[in-house]
């Protein structure tokens, strides 16, 4: 039981197909997966990625403060101020 959990949560960013397969094997008990198993595993993966991205956006992007302004442009301004000699490189990475 711990093996599939480690595969699902450890490799979801690097190999989602392998994680999906292992989650299906775990949810169906080694038998042929039915439609409910497939939709359930897809739902878990989509919701977990959605929640993680939303929380990271709220925690990092919205907290960036550049003299009262926030958001993505504020992050860019803060990055340019942190690396003044490499501002073109930072701009290129951001685009």
N, CA, C and O atoms as CSV, one atom per row, in Angstrom:
chain,resi,resn,atom,element,x,y,z
A,1,UNK,N,N,0.819,-1.197,0.000
A,1,UNK,CA,C,0.000,0.000,0.000
A,1,UNK,C,C,0.864,1.262,0.000
A,1,UNK,O,O,0.484,2.253,-0.624
A,2,UNK,N,N,2.000,1.257,0.673
A,2,UNK,CA,C,2.836,2.454,0.734
A,2,UNK,C,C,3.591,2.703,-0.569
A,2,UNK,O,O,3.935,3.844,-0.875
A,3,UNK,N,N,3.846,1.660,-1.327
A,3,UNK,CA,C,4.555,1.825,-2.592
A,3,UNK,C,C,3.818,2.708,-3.582
A,3,UNK,O,O,4.397,3.670,-4.087
A,4,UNK,N,N,2.549,2.408,-3.877
A,4,UNK,CA,C,1.822,3.277,-4.808
A,4,UNK,C,C,1.686,4.710,-4.310
A,4,UNK,O,O,1.726,5.644,-5.112
A,5,UNK,N,N,1.528,4.901,-3.011
A,5,UNK,CA,C,1.416,6.264,-2.484
A,5,UNK,C,C,2.703,7.040,-2.712
A,5,UNK,O,O,2.666,8.214,-3.080
A,6,UNK,N,N,3.838,6.390,-2.497
A,6,UNK,CA,C,5.119,7.052,-2.720
A,6,UNK,C,C,5.330,7.392,-4.182
A,6,UNK,O,O,5.893,8.436,-4.510
A,7,UNK,N,N,4.879,6.508,-5.059
A,7,UNK,CA,C,5.023,6.758,-6.489
A,7,UNK,C,C,4.123,7.909,-6.915
A,7,UNK,O,O,4.547,8.777,-7.677
A,8,UNK,N,N,2.879,7.924,-6.429
A,8,UNK,CA,C,1.939,8.972,-6.832
A,8,UNK,C,C,2.411,10.331,-6.355
A,8,UNK,O,O,2.443,11.284,-7.135
A,9,UNK,N,N,2.777,10.436,-5.088
A,9,UNK,CA,C,3.124,11.743,-4.555
A,9,UNK,C,C,4.580,12.125,-4.819
A,9,UNK,O,O,4.907,13.311,-4.790
A,10,UNK,N,N,5.444,11.179,-5.071
A,10,UNK,CA,C,6.844,11.500,-5.310
A,10,UNK,C,C,7.150,11.821,-6.757
A,10,UNK,O,O,8.036,12.628,-7.039
A,11,UNK,N,N,6.429,11.198,-7.683
A,11,UNK,CA,C,6.750,11.340,-9.106
A,11,UNK,C,C,5.698,12.080,-9.908
A,11,UNK,O,O,5.749,12.072,-11.138
A,12,UNK,N,N,4.750,12.717,-9.250
A,12,UNK,CA,C,3.669,13.335,-10.013
A,12,UNK,C,C,4.178,14.463,-10.903
A,12,UNK,O,O,3.585,14.731,-11.948
A,13,UNK,N,N,5.250,15.122,-10.517
A,13,UNK,CA,C,5.779,16.193,-11.357
A,13,UNK,C,C,6.675,15.692,-12.464
A,13,UNK,O,O,6.796,16.350,-13.498
A,14,UNK,N,N,7.313,14.538,-12.279
A,14,UNK,CA,C,8.274,14.062,-13.266
A,14,UNK,C,C,7.707,13.018,-14.208
A,14,UNK,O,O,8.110,12.962,-15.370
A,15,UNK,N,N,6.791,12.195,-13.747
A,15,UNK,CA,C,6.221,11.181,-14.636
A,15,UNK,C,C,4.750,10.955,-14.307
A,15,UNK,O,O,4.413,9.988,-13.624
A,16,UNK,N,N,3.882,11.823,-14.778
A,16,UNK,CA,C,2.465,11.709,-14.436
A,16,UNK,C,C,1.794,10.464,-14.994
A,16,UNK,O,O,0.834,9.974,-14.399
A,17,UNK,N,N,2.266,9.939,-16.113
A,17,UNK,CA,C,1.645,8.735,-16.662
A,17,UNK,C,C,1.926,7.548,-15.751
A,17,UNK,O,O,1.030,6.745,-15.493
A,18,UNK,N,N,3.152,7.426,-15.262
A,18,UNK,CA,C,3.493,6.351,-14.337
A,18,UNK,C,C,2.708,6.505,-13.038
A,18,UNK,O,O,2.219,5.518,-12.489
A,19,UNK,N,N,2.587,7.712,-12.553
A,19,UNK,CA,C,1.825,7.955,-11.329
A,19,UNK,C,C,0.360,7.613,-11.542
A,19,UNK,O,O,-0.273,7.043,-10.654
A,20,UNK,N,N,-0.186,7.949,-12.696
A,20,UNK,CA,C,-1.580,7.642,-13.002
A,20,UNK,C,C,-1.801,6.136,-13.027
A,20,UNK,O,O,-2.791,5.640,-12.490
A,21,UNK,N,N,-0.884,5.413,-13.648
A,21,UNK,CA,C,-1.010,3.958,-13.730
A,21,UNK,C,C,-0.947,3.322,-12.353
A,21,UNK,O,O,-1.750,2.442,-12.042
A,22,UNK,N,N,-0.010,3.750,-11.527
A,22,UNK,CA,C,0.121,3.184,-10.189
A,22,UNK,C,C,-1.081,3.520,-9.309
A,22,UNK,O,O,-1.500,2.703,-8.489
A,23,UNK,N,N,-1.627,4.704,-9.477
A,23,UNK,CA,C,-2.823,5.065,-8.717
A,23,UNK,C,C,-4.011,4.215,-9.149
A,23,UNK,O,O,-4.829,3.830,-8.313
A,24,UNK,N,N,-4.117,3.916,-10.443
A,24,UNK,CA,C,-5.197,3.049,-10.916
A,24,UNK,C,C,-5.044,1.635,-10.383
A,24,UNK,O,O,-6.030,1.013,-9.987
A,25,UNK,N,N,-3.828,1.120,-10.367
A,25,UNK,CA,C,-3.596,-0.220,-9.829
A,25,UNK,C,C,-3.972,-0.265,-8.354
A,25,UNK,O,O,-4.578,-1.234,-7.896
A,26,UNK,N,N,-3.617,0.775,-7.611
A,26,UNK,CA,C,-3.933,0.815,-6.181
A,26,UNK,C,C,-5.430,0.957,-5.935
A,26,UNK,O,O,-5.963,0.342,-5.011
A,27,UNK,N,N,-6.112,1.754,-6.744
A,27,UNK,CA,C,-7.542,1.975,-6.504
A,27,UNK,C,C,-8.399,0.804,-6.951
A,27,UNK,O,O,-9.462,0.568,-6.377
A,28,UNK,N,N,-7.961,0.068,-7.960
A,28,UNK,CA,C,-8.756,-1.054,-8.447
A,28,UNK,C,C,-8.372,-2.368,-7.794
A,28,UNK,O,O,-8.993,-3.393,-8.074
A,29,UNK,N,N,-7.386,-2.368,-6.948
A,29,UNK,CA,C,-6.982,-3.589,-6.252
A,29,UNK,C,C,-6.314,-4.607,-7.153
A,29,UNK,O,O,-6.392,-5.805,-6.879
A,30,UNK,N,N,-5.666,-4.177,-8.209
A,30,UNK,CA,C,-4.956,-5.082,-9.102
A,30,UNK,C,C,-5.822,-5.635,-10.216
A,30,UNK,O,O,-5.309,-6.305,-11.112
A,31,UNK,N,N,-7.121,-5.374,-10.185
A,31,UNK,CA,C,-8.017,-5.841,-11.239
A,31,UNK,C,C,-8.101,-4.788,-12.343
A,31,UNK,O,O,-7.426,-3.760,-12.293
A,32,UNK,N,N,-8.930,-5.061,-13.328
A,32,UNK,CA,C,-9.125,-4.098,-14.414
A,32,UNK,C,C,-9.847,-2.878,-13.851
A,32,UNK,O,O,-10.857,-3.004,-13.157
A,33,UNK,N,N,-9.327,-1.722,-14.152
A,33,UNK,CA,C,-9.918,-0.485,-13.632
A,33,UNK,C,C,-11.210,-0.176,-14.377
A,33,UNK,O,O,-11.284,-0.283,-15.601
A,34,UNK,N,N,-12.223,0.210,-13.611
A,34,UNK,CA,C,-13.487,0.603,-14.240
A,34,UNK,C,C,-13.519,2.117,-14.429
A,34,UNK,O,O,-12.563,2.819,-14.100
A,35,UNK,N,N,-14.627,2.600,-14.961
A,35,UNK,CA,C,-14.738,4.029,-15.274
A,35,UNK,C,C,-14.647,4.888,-14.015
A,35,UNK,O,O,-14.052,5.965,-14.041
A,36,UNK,N,N,-15.230,4.419,-12.919
A,36,UNK,CA,C,-15.188,5.174,-11.671
A,36,UNK,C,C,-13.773,5.336,-11.141
A,36,UNK,O,O,-13.412,6.398,-10.634
A,37,UNK,N,N,-12.964,4.275,-11.259
A,37,UNK,CA,C,-11.568,4.361,-10.825
A,37,UNK,C,C,-10.796,5.380,-11.659
A,37,UNK,O,O,-10.037,6.187,-11.122
A,38,UNK,N,N,-10.995,5.335,-12.966
A,38,UNK,CA,C,-10.268,6.246,-13.857
A,38,UNK,C,C,-10.653,7.692,-13.584
A,38,UNK,O,O,-9.785,8.555,-13.461
A,39,UNK,N,N,-11.958,7.960,-13.488
A,39,UNK,CA,C,-12.403,9.329,-13.228
A,39,UNK,C,C,-11.974,9.808,-11.848
A,39,UNK,O,O,-11.644,10.980,-11.670
A,40,UNK,N,N,-11.977,8.903,-10.868
A,40,UNK,CA,C,-11.551,9.279,-9.522
A,40,UNK,C,C,-10.086,9.669,-9.460
A,40,UNK,O,O,-9.733,10.670,-8.836
A,41,UNK,N,N,-9.232,8.888,-10.101
A,41,UNK,CA,C,-7.795,9.190,-10.102
A,41,UNK,C,C,-7.524,10.465,-10.897
A,41,UNK,O,O,-6.714,11.291,-10.477
A,42,UNK,N,N,-8.188,10.634,-12.037
A,42,UNK,CA,C,-8.024,11.874,-12.803
A,42,UNK,C,C,-8.461,13.078,-11.985
A,42,UNK,O,O,-7.802,14.118,-11.993
A,43,UNK,N,N,-9.569,12.935,-11.283
A,43,UNK,CA,C,-10.067,14.033,-10.457
A,43,UNK,C,C,-9.084,14.387,-9.354
A,43,UNK,O,O,-8.837,15.565,-9.097
A,44,UNK,N,N,-8.523,13.380,-8.701
A,44,UNK,CA,C,-7.544,13.646,-7.641
A,44,UNK,C,C,-6.322,14.381,-8.175
A,44,UNK,O,O,-5.844,15.330,-7.554
A,45,UNK,N,N,-5.820,13.947,-9.315
A,45,UNK,CA,C,-4.634,14.583,-9.882
A,45,UNK,C,C,-4.939,16.019,-10.308
A,45,UNK,O,O,-4.165,16.930,-10.015
A,46,UNK,N,N,-6.056,16.224,-10.992
A,46,UNK,CA,C,-6.400,17.577,-11.456
A,46,UNK,C,C,-6.643,18.508,-10.283
A,46,UNK,O,O,-6.145,19.634,-10.277
A,47,UNK,N,N,-7.405,18.056,-9.281
A,47,UNK,CA,C,-7.682,18.920,-8.130
A,47,UNK,C,C,-6.425,19.217,-7.325
A,47,UNK,O,O,-6.239,20.340,-6.857
A,48,UNK,N,N,-5.560,18.216,-7.160
A,48,UNK,CA,C,-4.337,18.483,-6.392
A,48,UNK,C,C,-3.445,19.486,-7.116
A,48,UNK,O,O,-2.874,20.371,-6.479
A,49,UNK,N,N,-3.316,19.362,-8.429
A,49,UNK,CA,C,-2.516,20.331,-9.179
A,49,UNK,C,C,-3.155,21.713,-9.152
A,49,UNK,O,O,-2.451,22.717,-9.038
A,50,UNK,N,N,-4.478,21.776,-9.257
A,50,UNK,CA,C,-5.174,23.067,-9.212
A,50,UNK,C,C,-4.992,23.742,-7.869
A,50,UNK,O,O,-4.705,24.937,-7.803
A,51,UNK,N,N,-5.155,22.988,-6.807
A,51,UNK,CA,C,-5.024,23.563,-5.463
A,51,UNK,C,C,-3.585,23.998,-5.198
A,51,UNK,O,O,-3.357,25.063,-4.625
A,52,UNK,N,N,-2.619,23.188,-5.607
A,52,UNK,CA,C,-1.214,23.534,-5.382
A,52,UNK,C,C,-0.848,24.811,-6.135
A,52,UNK,O,O,-0.197,25.693,-5.574
A,53,UNK,N,N,-1.258,24.916,-7.397
A,53,UNK,CA,C,-0.947,26.117,-8.178
A,53,UNK,C,C,-1.635,27.336,-7.578
A,53,UNK,O,O,-1.033,28.408,-7.503
A,54,UNK,N,N,-2.879,27.192,-7.151
A,54,UNK,CA,C,-3.602,28.321,-6.557
A,54,UNK,C,C,-2.947,28.785,-5.272
A,54,UNK,O,O,-2.774,29.985,-5.061
A,55,UNK,N,N,-2.584,27.856,-4.418
A,55,UNK,CA,C,-1.953,28.218,-3.143
A,55,UNK,C,C,-0.599,28.875,-3.392
A,55,UNK,O,O,-0.269,29.869,-2.744
A,56,UNK,N,N,0.183,28.339,-4.314
A,56,UNK,CA,C,1.475,28.956,-4.621
A,56,UNK,C,C,1.292,30.354,-5.192
A,56,UNK,O,O,2.074,31.250,-4.877
A,57,UNK,N,N,0.281,30.559,-6.020
A,57,UNK,CA,C,0.030,31.886,-6.575
A,57,UNK,C,C,-0.331,32.858,-5.464
A,57,UNK,O,O,0.172,33.981,-5.427
A,58,UNK,N,N,-1.200,32.429,-4.563
A,58,UNK,CA,C,-1.606,33.299,-3.460
A,58,UNK,C,C,-0.429,33.584,-2.535
A,58,UNK,O,O,-0.262,34.714,-2.077
A,59,UNK,N,N,0.376,32.583,-2.261
A,59,UNK,CA,C,1.467,32.749,-1.305
A,59,UNK,C,C,2.610,33.597,-1.866
A,59,UNK,O,O,3.202,34.376,-1.120
A,60,UNK,N,N,2.935,33.473,-3.140
A,60,UNK,CA,C,4.111,34.138,-3.678
A,60,UNK,C,C,3.778,35.370,-4.515
A,60,UNK,O,O,4.283,36.458,-4.239
A,61,UNK,N,N,2.954,35.215,-5.510
A,61,UNK,CA,C,2.717,36.316,-6.442
A,61,UNK,C,C,1.931,37.437,-5.787
A,61,UNK,O,O,2.277,38.606,-5.951
A,62,UNK,N,N,0.892,37.110,-5.057
A,62,UNK,CA,C,0.077,38.158,-4.462
A,62,UNK,C,C,0.738,38.811,-3.261
A,62,UNK,O,O,0.350,39.913,-2.873
A,63,UNK,N,N,1.717,38.164,-2.668
A,63,UNK,CA,C,2.422,38.766,-1.536
A,63,UNK,C,C,3.575,39.659,-1.966
A,63,UNK,O,O,4.106,40.416,-1.153
A,64,UNK,N,N,3.965,39.583,-3.212
A,64,UNK,CA,C,5.053,40.439,-3.693
A,64,UNK,C,C,4.596,41.889,-3.616
A,64,UNK,O,O,3.520,42.241,-4.100
A,65,UNK,N,N,5.417,42.711,-3.011
A,65,UNK,CA,C,5.033,44.100,-2.798
A,65,UNK,C,C,6.128,45.013,-3.323
A,65,UNK,O,O,7.275,44.956,-2.880
A,66,UNK,N,N,5.757,45.844,-4.262
A,66,UNK,CA,C,6.674,46.817,-4.830
A,66,UNK,C,C,6.054,48.200,-4.633
A,66,UNK,O,O,5.391,48.731,-5.524
A,67,UNK,N,N,6.277,48.759,-3.472
A,67,UNK,CA,C,5.721,50.070,-3.099
A,67,UNK,C,C,4.205,50.107,-3.253
A,67,UNK,O,O,3.651,51.023,-3.861
A,68,UNK,N,N,3.559,49.115,-2.704
A,68,UNK,CA,C,2.100,49.086,-2.711
A,68,UNK,C,C,1.473,48.375,-3.892
A,68,UNK,O,O,0.257,48.185,-3.917
A,69,UNK,N,N,2.265,47.981,-4.862
A,69,UNK,CA,C,1.727,47.277,-6.014
A,69,UNK,C,C,2.121,45.817,-5.917
A,69,UNK,O,O,3.179,45.492,-5.379
A,70,UNK,N,N,1.288,44.941,-6.428
A,70,UNK,CA,C,1.563,43.518,-6.363
A,70,UNK,C,C,1.343,42.854,-7.707
A,70,UNK,O,O,1.003,43.512,-8.691
A,71,UNK,N,N,1.539,41.558,-7.740
A,71,UNK,CA,C,1.298,40.793,-8.953
A,71,UNK,C,C,2.576,40.445,-9.688
A,71,UNK,O,O,3.681,40.575,-9.163
A,72,UNK,N,N,2.391,40.003,-10.911
A,72,UNK,CA,C,3.498,39.510,-11.720
A,72,UNK,C,C,4.477,40.629,-12.076
A,72,UNK,O,O,5.690,40.422,-12.039
A,73,UNK,N,N,3.964,41.806,-12.418
A,73,UNK,CA,C,4.864,42.914,-12.761
A,73,UNK,C,C,5.667,43.365,-11.550
A,73,UNK,O,O,6.806,43.812,-11.686
A,74,UNK,N,N,5.081,43.250,-10.376
A,74,UNK,CA,C,5.812,43.576,-9.158
A,74,UNK,C,C,6.961,42.595,-8.944
A,74,UNK,O,O,8.056,42.994,-8.547
A,75,UNK,N,N,6.712,41.312,-9.208
A,75,UNK,CA,C,7.790,40.317,-9.112
A,75,UNK,C,C,8.915,40.637,-10.089
A,75,UNK,O,O,10.093,40.508,-9.754
A,76,UNK,N,N,8.547,41.055,-11.295
A,76,UNK,CA,C,9.564,41.400,-12.292
A,76,UNK,C,C,10.386,42.597,-11.838
A,76,UNK,O,O,11.607,42.604,-11.992
A,77,UNK,N,N,9.731,43.606,-11.284
A,77,UNK,CA,C,10.452,44.788,-10.805
A,77,UNK,C,C,11.371,44.432,-9.649
A,77,UNK,O,O,12.493,44.932,-9.572
A,78,UNK,N,N,10.906,43.570,-8.747
A,78,UNK,CA,C,11.751,43.148,-7.627
A,78,UNK,C,C,12.946,42.337,-8.119
A,78,UNK,O,O,14.048,42.473,-7.587
A,79,UNK,N,N,12.736,41.493,-9.135
A,79,UNK,CA,C,13.840,40.704,-9.684
A,79,UNK,C,C,14.865,41.605,-10.366
A,79,UNK,O,O,16.069,41.384,-10.238
A,80,UNK,N,N,14.394,42.617,-11.089
A,80,UNK,CA,C,15.325,43.542,-11.751
A,80,UNK,C,C,16.123,44.340,-10.731
A,80,UNK,O,O,17.304,44.609,-10.948
A,81,UNK,N,N,15.492,44.726,-9.616
A,81,UNK,CA,C,16.209,45.473,-8.579
A,81,UNK,C,C,17.218,44.598,-7.847
A,81,UNK,O,O,18.239,45.093,-7.370
A,82,UNK,N,N,16.938,43.303,-7.756
A,82,UNK,CA,C,17.855,42.392,-7.063
A,82,UNK,C,C,19.102,42.099,-7.889
A,82,UNK,O,O,20.183,41.898,-7.336
A,83,UNK,N,N,18.956,42.074,-9.208
A,83,UNK,CA,C,20.063,41.774,-10.116
A,83,UNK,C,C,20.199,42.887,-11.149
A,83,UNK,O,O,19.831,42.686,-12.306
A,84,UNK,N,N,20.717,44.057,-10.768
A,84,UNK,CA,C,20.750,45.184,-11.718
A,84,UNK,C,C,21.675,44.955,-12.910
A,84,UNK,O,O,21.415,45.477,-13.994
A,85,UNK,N,N,22.749,44.186,-12.733
A,85,UNK,CA,C,23.677,43.996,-13.848
A,85,UNK,C,C,23.168,42.963,-14.845
A,85,UNK,O,O,23.595,42.957,-15.999
A,86,UNK,N,N,22.279,42.108,-14.423
A,86,UNK,CA,C,21.766,41.052,-15.298
A,86,UNK,C,C,20.277,41.236,-15.583
A,86,UNK,O,O,19.552,40.249,-15.714
A,87,UNK,N,N,19.819,42.457,-15.679
A,87,UNK,CA,C,18.388,42.693,-15.861
A,87,UNK,C,C,17.883,42.153,-17.196
A,87,UNK,O,O,16.734,41.720,-17.279
A,88,UNK,N,N,18.703,42.166,-18.237
A,88,UNK,CA,C,18.280,41.629,-19.532
A,88,UNK,C,C,18.091,40.117,-19.456
A,88,UNK,O,O,17.167,39.572,-20.060
A,89,UNK,N,N,18.962,39.444,-18.717
A,89,UNK,CA,C,18.835,37.997,-18.545
A,89,UNK,C,C,17.570,37.672,-17.757
A,89,UNK,O,O,16.833,36.752,-18.111
A,90,UNK,N,N,17.323,38.425,-16.693
A,90,UNK,CA,C,16.124,38.211,-15.886
A,90,UNK,C,C,14.878,38.455,-16.731
A,90,UNK,O,O,13.907,37.706,-16.627
A,91,UNK,N,N,14.893,39.486,-17.562
A,91,UNK,CA,C,13.767,39.774,-18.443
A,91,UNK,C,C,13.559,38.633,-19.432
A,91,UNK,O,O,12.423,38.232,-19.684
A,92,UNK,N,N,14.636,38.111,-19.989
A,92,UNK,CA,C,14.540,36.994,-20.924
A,92,UNK,C,C,13.991,35.738,-20.287
A,92,UNK,O,O,13.213,35.018,-20.912
A,93,UNK,N,N,14.378,35.464,-19.064
A,93,UNK,CA,C,13.865,34.297,-18.350
A,93,UNK,C,C,12.380,34.477,-18.066
A,93,UNK,O,O,11.604,33.524,-18.145
A,94,UNK,N,N,11.993,35.698,-17.738
A,94,UNK,CA,C,10.594,35.972,-17.425
A,94,UNK,C,C,9.673,35.861,-18.618
A,94,UNK,O,O,8.496,35.531,-18.471
A,95,UNK,N,N,10.190,36.131,-19.780
A,95,UNK,CA,C,9.352,36.067,-20.988
A,95,UNK,C,C,9.253,34.634,-21.408
A,95,UNK,O,O,8.598,34.327,-22.404
